[in-house]
C-alpha positions as a printed Julia matrix, in Angstrom:
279×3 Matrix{Float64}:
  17.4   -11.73   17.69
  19.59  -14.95   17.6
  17.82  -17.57   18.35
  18.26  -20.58   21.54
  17.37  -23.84   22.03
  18.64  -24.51   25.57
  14.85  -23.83   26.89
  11.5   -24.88   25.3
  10.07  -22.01   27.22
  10.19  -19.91   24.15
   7.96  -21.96   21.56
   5.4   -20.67   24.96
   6.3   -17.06   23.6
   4.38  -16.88   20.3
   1.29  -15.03   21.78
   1.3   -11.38   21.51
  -0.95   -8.74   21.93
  -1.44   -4.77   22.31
  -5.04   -4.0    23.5
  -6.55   -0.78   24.25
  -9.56    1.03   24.72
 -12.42   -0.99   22.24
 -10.43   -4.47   21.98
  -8.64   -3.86   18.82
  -5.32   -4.85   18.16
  -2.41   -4.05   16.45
   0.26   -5.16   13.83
   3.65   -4.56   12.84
   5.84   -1.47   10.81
   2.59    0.51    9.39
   1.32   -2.9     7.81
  -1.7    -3.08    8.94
  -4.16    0.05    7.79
  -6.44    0.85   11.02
  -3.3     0.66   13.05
  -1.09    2.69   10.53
  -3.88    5.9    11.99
  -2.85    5.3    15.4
   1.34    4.66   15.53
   1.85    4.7    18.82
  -0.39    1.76   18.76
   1.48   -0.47   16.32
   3.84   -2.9    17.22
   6.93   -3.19   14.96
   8.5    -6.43   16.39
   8.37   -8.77   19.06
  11.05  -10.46   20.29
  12.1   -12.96   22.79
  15.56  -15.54   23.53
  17.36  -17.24   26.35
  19.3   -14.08   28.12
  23.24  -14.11   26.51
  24.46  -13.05   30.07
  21.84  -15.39   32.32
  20.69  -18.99   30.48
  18.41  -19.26   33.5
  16.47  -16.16   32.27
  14.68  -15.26   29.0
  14.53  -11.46   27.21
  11.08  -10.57   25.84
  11.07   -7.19   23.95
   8.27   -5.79   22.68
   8.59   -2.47   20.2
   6.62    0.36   18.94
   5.98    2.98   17.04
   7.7     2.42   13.56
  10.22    4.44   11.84
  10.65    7.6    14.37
  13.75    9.68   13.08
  15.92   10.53   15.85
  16.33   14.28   16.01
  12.06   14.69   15.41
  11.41   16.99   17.97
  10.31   18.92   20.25
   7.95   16.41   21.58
  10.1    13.47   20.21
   8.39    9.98   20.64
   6.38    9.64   24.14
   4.57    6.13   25.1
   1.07    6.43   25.13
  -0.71    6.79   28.43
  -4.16    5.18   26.59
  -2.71    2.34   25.94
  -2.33   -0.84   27.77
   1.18   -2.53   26.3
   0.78   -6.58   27.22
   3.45   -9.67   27.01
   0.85  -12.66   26.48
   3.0   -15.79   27.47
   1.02  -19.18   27.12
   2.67  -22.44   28.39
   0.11  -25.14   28.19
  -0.27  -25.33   24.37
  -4.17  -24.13   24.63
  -3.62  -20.39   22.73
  -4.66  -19.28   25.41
  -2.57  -16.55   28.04
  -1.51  -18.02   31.39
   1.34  -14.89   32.33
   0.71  -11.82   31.3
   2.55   -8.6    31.89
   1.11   -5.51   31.93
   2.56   -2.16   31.27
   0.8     0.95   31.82
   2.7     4.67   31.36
   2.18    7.87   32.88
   2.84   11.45   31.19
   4.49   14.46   32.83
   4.71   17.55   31.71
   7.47   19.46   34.06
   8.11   22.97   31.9
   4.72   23.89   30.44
   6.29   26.98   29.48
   9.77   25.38   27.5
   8.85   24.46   23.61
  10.85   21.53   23.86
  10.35   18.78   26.28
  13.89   18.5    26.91
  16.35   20.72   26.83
  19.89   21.45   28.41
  23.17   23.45   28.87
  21.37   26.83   28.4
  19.17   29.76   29.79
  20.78   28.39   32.92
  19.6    24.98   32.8
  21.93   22.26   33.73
  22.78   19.69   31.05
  20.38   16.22   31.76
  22.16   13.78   33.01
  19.9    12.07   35.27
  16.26   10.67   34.9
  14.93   12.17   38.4
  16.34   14.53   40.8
  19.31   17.21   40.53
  20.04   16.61   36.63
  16.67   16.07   35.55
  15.77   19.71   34.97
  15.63   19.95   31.84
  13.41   17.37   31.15
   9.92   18.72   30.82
   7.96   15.46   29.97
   8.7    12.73   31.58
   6.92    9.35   31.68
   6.59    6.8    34.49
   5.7     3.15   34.26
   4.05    0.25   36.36
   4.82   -3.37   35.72
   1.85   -5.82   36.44
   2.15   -9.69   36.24
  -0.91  -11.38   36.1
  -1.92  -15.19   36.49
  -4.47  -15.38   33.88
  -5.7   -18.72   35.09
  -6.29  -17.34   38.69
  -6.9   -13.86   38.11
  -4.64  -13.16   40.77
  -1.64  -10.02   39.47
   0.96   -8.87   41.08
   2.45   -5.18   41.03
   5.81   -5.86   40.4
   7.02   -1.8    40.61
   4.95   -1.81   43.78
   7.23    0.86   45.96
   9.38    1.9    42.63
   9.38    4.54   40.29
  10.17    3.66   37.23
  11.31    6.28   34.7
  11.17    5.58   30.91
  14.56    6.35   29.09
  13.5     9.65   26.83
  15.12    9.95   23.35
  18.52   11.25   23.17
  18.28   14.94   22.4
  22.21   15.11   21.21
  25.21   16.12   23.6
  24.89   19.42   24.66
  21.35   18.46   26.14
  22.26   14.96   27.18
  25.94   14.9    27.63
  25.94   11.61   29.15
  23.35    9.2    27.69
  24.93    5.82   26.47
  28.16    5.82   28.41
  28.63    3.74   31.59
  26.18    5.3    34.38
  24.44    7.19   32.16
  20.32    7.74   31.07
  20.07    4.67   29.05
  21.62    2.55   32.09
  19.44    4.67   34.77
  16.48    3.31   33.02
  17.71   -0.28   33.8
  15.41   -1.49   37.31
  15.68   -5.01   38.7
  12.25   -5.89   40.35
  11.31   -8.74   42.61
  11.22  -12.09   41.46
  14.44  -11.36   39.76
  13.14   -9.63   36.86
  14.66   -6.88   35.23
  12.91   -3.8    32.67
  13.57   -1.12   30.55
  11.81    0.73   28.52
  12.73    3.48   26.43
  13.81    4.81   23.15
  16.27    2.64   21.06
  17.72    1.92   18.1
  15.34   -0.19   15.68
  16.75   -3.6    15.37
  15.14   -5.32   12.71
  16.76   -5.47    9.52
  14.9    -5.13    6.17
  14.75   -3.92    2.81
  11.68   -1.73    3.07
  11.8    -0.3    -0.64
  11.89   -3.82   -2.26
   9.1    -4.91   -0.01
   6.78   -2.66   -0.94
   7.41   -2.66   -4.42
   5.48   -5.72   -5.1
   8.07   -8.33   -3.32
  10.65   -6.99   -5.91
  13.01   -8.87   -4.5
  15.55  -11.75   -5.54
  14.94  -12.56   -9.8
  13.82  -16.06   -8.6
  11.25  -14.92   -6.64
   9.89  -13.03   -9.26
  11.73   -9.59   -8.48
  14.63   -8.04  -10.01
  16.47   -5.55   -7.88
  19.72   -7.62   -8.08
  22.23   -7.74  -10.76
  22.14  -11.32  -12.38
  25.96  -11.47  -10.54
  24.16  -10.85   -7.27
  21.07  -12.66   -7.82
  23.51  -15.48   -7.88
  25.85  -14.86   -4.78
  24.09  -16.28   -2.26
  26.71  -15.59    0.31
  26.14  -11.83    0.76
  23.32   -9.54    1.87
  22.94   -6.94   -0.96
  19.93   -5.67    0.66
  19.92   -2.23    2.47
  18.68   -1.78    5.87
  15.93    0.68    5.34
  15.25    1.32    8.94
  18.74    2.22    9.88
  18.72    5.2    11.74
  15.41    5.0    13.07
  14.06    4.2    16.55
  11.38    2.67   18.12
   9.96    2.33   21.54
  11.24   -0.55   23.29
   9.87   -2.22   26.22
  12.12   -4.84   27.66
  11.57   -7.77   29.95
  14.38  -10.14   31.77
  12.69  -13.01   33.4
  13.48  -15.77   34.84
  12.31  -19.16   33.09
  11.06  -20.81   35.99
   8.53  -18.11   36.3
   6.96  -18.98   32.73
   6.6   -22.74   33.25
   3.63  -24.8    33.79
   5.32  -25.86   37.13
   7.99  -23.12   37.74
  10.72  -26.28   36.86
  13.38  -25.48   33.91
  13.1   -28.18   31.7
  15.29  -29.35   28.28
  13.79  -27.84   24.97
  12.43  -31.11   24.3
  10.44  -31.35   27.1
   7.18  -29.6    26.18
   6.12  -28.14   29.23
């Protein structure tokens, strides 16, 4: 995430939350132990910044479901139906909500009698190349999503995929089952919707973003020798221009729901303001 300070709107972003069933809550990347028994449950990483394409919109992301390797199948890495996923945003400095989105997910299963829940470009069934209709064969679970905004202060919510269907990207099975699933009108785009108010979603399998050296963490913050660690060289320890740390969750996914929104939506009076204005 690189981080803006056209909009003020984003020091409104800091509160987070994943409920479900029983009021507990989550934390990130398998830290926290309850939540480590229940992964689809755990948020990895939340992020949020002015849009790069749209200043008059900010990106929210919210991912979960730590360290899923990409060719894990059959079942591969499904959001959970149980759970209620939530984007807390509070703009009146109370810790308290005032917008909320809600995101609830539906599960599908399309070819009870298929081991794999997708498959493509054999037994004579058509490589996947869309997310519904002719193309979509071959995927035997599928998931579905709503998008609610709420007004906590009012209680009043709004079904923003009122009329919509909204498909969530699946993981990307390789090419002979998904021959077409990054490239320009492809399954990742598909799973791009633009809702009212002007907001855009996805949500979906990606990439894991973050960038960390898991191995050092864990070993007791073994980290730089002035910190008290020691994994560097003393010729490292003292470049401090260069990142000798690996990124231990390259090559793994997460679940990644994505929110475009426009600012004046998240304002205490629907006004863009400067970043030093505090409403």
């Amino acid at each position: 995430m690189r981080a803006s300070n056209s909009k003020s709107v984003l020091a409104a972003l800091l509160a987070l939350s994943l409920v479900w069933p029983g009021g507990l809550y989550g934390a990130n990347h398998r830290e926290a132990p309850i939540t480590a028994l229940d992964r689809l449950a755990d948020i990895t990483d939340w992020y949020a910044f002015v849009s790069y394409t749209d200043p008059t919109k900010v990106t929210m992301i919210l991912a979960v479901d730590p360290l899923l390797e990409p060719s894990n199948g059959p079942n591969y890495f499904p959001f959970d139906p149980n759970i209620l996923y939530e984007m807390k945003v509070d703009h009146d400095h109370d810790a308290e909500p005032d917008i909320i989105f809600q995101f609830r997910f539906k599960t599908e299963i399309r070819n009870p009698g298929v081991f794999t829940v997708a498959v493509g470009g054999i037994a004579g069934i058509p490589p996947i190349t869309k997310l519904d209709g002719p193309g979509s064969e071959g995927l035997g679970l599928r998931q579905t999503y709503s998008v609610t905004m709420v007004n906590a202060k009012t209680g009043r919510s709004e079904n923003l995929s009122e009329g919509r269907t909204l498909f969530a990207v699946p993981s990307n099975a390789g090419p002979r089952t998904m021959p077409n699933y990054s490239l320009s009108g492809g399954l990742f785009e598909q799973g791009i919707y633009s809702l009212p108010e002007g907001i855009k979603v996805f949500a979906g399998t990606t990439d894991d973003a973050f960038y960390i050296d898991l191995g050092a963490t864990f070993d007791s913050l073994n980290f730089r020798m002035a910190a008290g660690g020691g994994v560097l060289s003393v010729a490292q320890d003292a470049d401090d221009n260069t990142n000798f740390a690996p990124d231990d969750v390259s090559g793994f996914n997460v679940n990644t729901i994505a929110l475009e929104v426009p600012i004046t939506l998240l304002t205490s009076d629907r006004q863009a303001h400067a970043a030093s204005d505090p409403k």
